[in-house]
XYZ file of C-alpha atoms in Angstrom:
115
model
C 311.522 73.279 58.765
C 314.994 73.078 60.402
C 316.400 69.587 61.244
C 319.214 69.540 63.742
C 322.122 67.563 62.418
C 325.599 66.458 64.134
C 328.200 69.322 64.910
C 325.583 72.112 65.021
C 324.930 72.344 61.134
C 321.283 72.770 60.199
C 319.747 72.149 56.773
C 316.254 72.510 55.241
C 314.003 69.663 54.107
C 311.481 70.593 51.166
C 308.239 68.892 51.705
C 306.632 69.587 48.463
C 306.567 66.033 47.154
C 304.826 67.020 43.903
C 307.674 66.438 41.404
C 308.497 63.141 43.064
C 304.486 62.086 42.614
C 304.908 62.782 39.040
C 307.948 60.861 38.636
C 306.199 58.005 40.545
C 303.093 58.173 38.543
C 305.056 58.295 35.330
C 307.277 55.167 36.304
C 304.122 53.332 37.474
C 302.402 53.844 34.040
C 305.333 52.707 32.297
C 305.845 49.761 34.503
C 305.107 46.513 32.711
C 301.836 44.788 33.894
C 300.764 41.069 33.368
C 297.323 42.284 32.693
C 298.498 44.961 30.104
C 300.591 42.485 28.536
C 297.525 39.930 28.142
C 295.315 42.476 26.698
C 298.051 43.321 24.068
C 298.729 39.716 23.104
C 295.136 39.136 22.989
C 294.607 41.909 20.481
C 297.407 40.614 18.440
C 295.951 37.203 18.251
C 292.544 38.556 17.313
C 294.165 40.860 14.634
C 293.096 44.231 16.659
C 296.783 45.503 17.386
C 295.724 49.248 17.146
C 292.886 48.803 19.715
C 294.964 46.669 21.764
C 297.710 49.203 22.052
C 295.166 52.010 22.784
C 293.828 49.862 25.743
C 297.484 49.336 27.118
C 298.271 53.077 26.944
C 294.837 53.770 28.586
C 295.853 51.318 31.228
C 299.299 52.923 31.658
C 297.568 56.533 31.893
C 295.273 55.224 34.374
C 297.914 53.629 36.596
C 299.844 56.839 36.547
C 296.775 58.797 37.582
C 296.084 56.373 40.351
C 299.608 56.410 41.809
C 299.706 60.316 41.630
C 296.226 60.517 43.461
C 297.335 57.926 46.089
C 300.591 59.968 46.834
C 298.690 63.069 47.344
C 296.402 61.519 49.794
C 299.435 59.985 51.519
C 301.052 63.498 51.785
C 297.820 65.330 52.923
C 296.679 62.403 55.160
C 300.272 62.357 56.828
C 299.938 66.054 57.525
C 296.668 65.664 59.150
C 297.684 62.839 61.274
C 300.974 64.322 62.312
C 298.781 67.688 63.371
C 296.227 65.550 65.018
C 298.695 63.535 66.818
C 300.270 66.416 68.735
C 296.646 67.078 70.267
C 295.039 63.775 70.825
C 296.622 61.180 72.991
C 294.417 58.319 71.182
C 295.495 59.216 67.747
C 299.151 59.609 68.866
C 298.798 55.871 70.413
C 297.424 54.763 67.038
C 300.356 56.382 64.979
C 302.744 54.115 67.309
C 300.622 50.915 66.972
C 299.299 51.093 63.563
C 302.785 50.092 61.760
C 303.216 47.180 64.070
C 299.646 45.904 63.403
C 300.166 46.505 59.803
C 303.467 44.504 59.708
C 301.978 41.726 61.863
C 298.979 41.460 59.382
C 301.226 41.298 56.413
C 303.429 38.914 57.841
C 300.596 36.631 58.907
C 298.885 36.790 55.610
C 302.073 35.915 53.756
C 302.867 33.048 55.877
C 299.306 31.459 55.669
C 299.001 31.916 51.984
C 302.316 30.829 50.702
C 301.469 27.150 51.637
């Protein structure tokens, strides 16, 4: 897709996000988690360090797979919504209103639970 830029130059954007998704999944799988740390420490205290390490590795792999899957759904869903927004006025309105409603909901949730 050509994207216009100032001064008459054009450049292409590649929209195949799979390498980025793989990196997202890998980084998410390597990110320390309090739950994984608790499993590892519990395994160490119980004398089952090998089993605890195996559980933490499985946890990290699962996290990587889930993040990759969610990324794929986001890319595919974004394409479907963009295509539908061109033809349906209701969907076009929803794509404009949804981010504002989501931001308001997150703000409201954050302000009410932080007390």
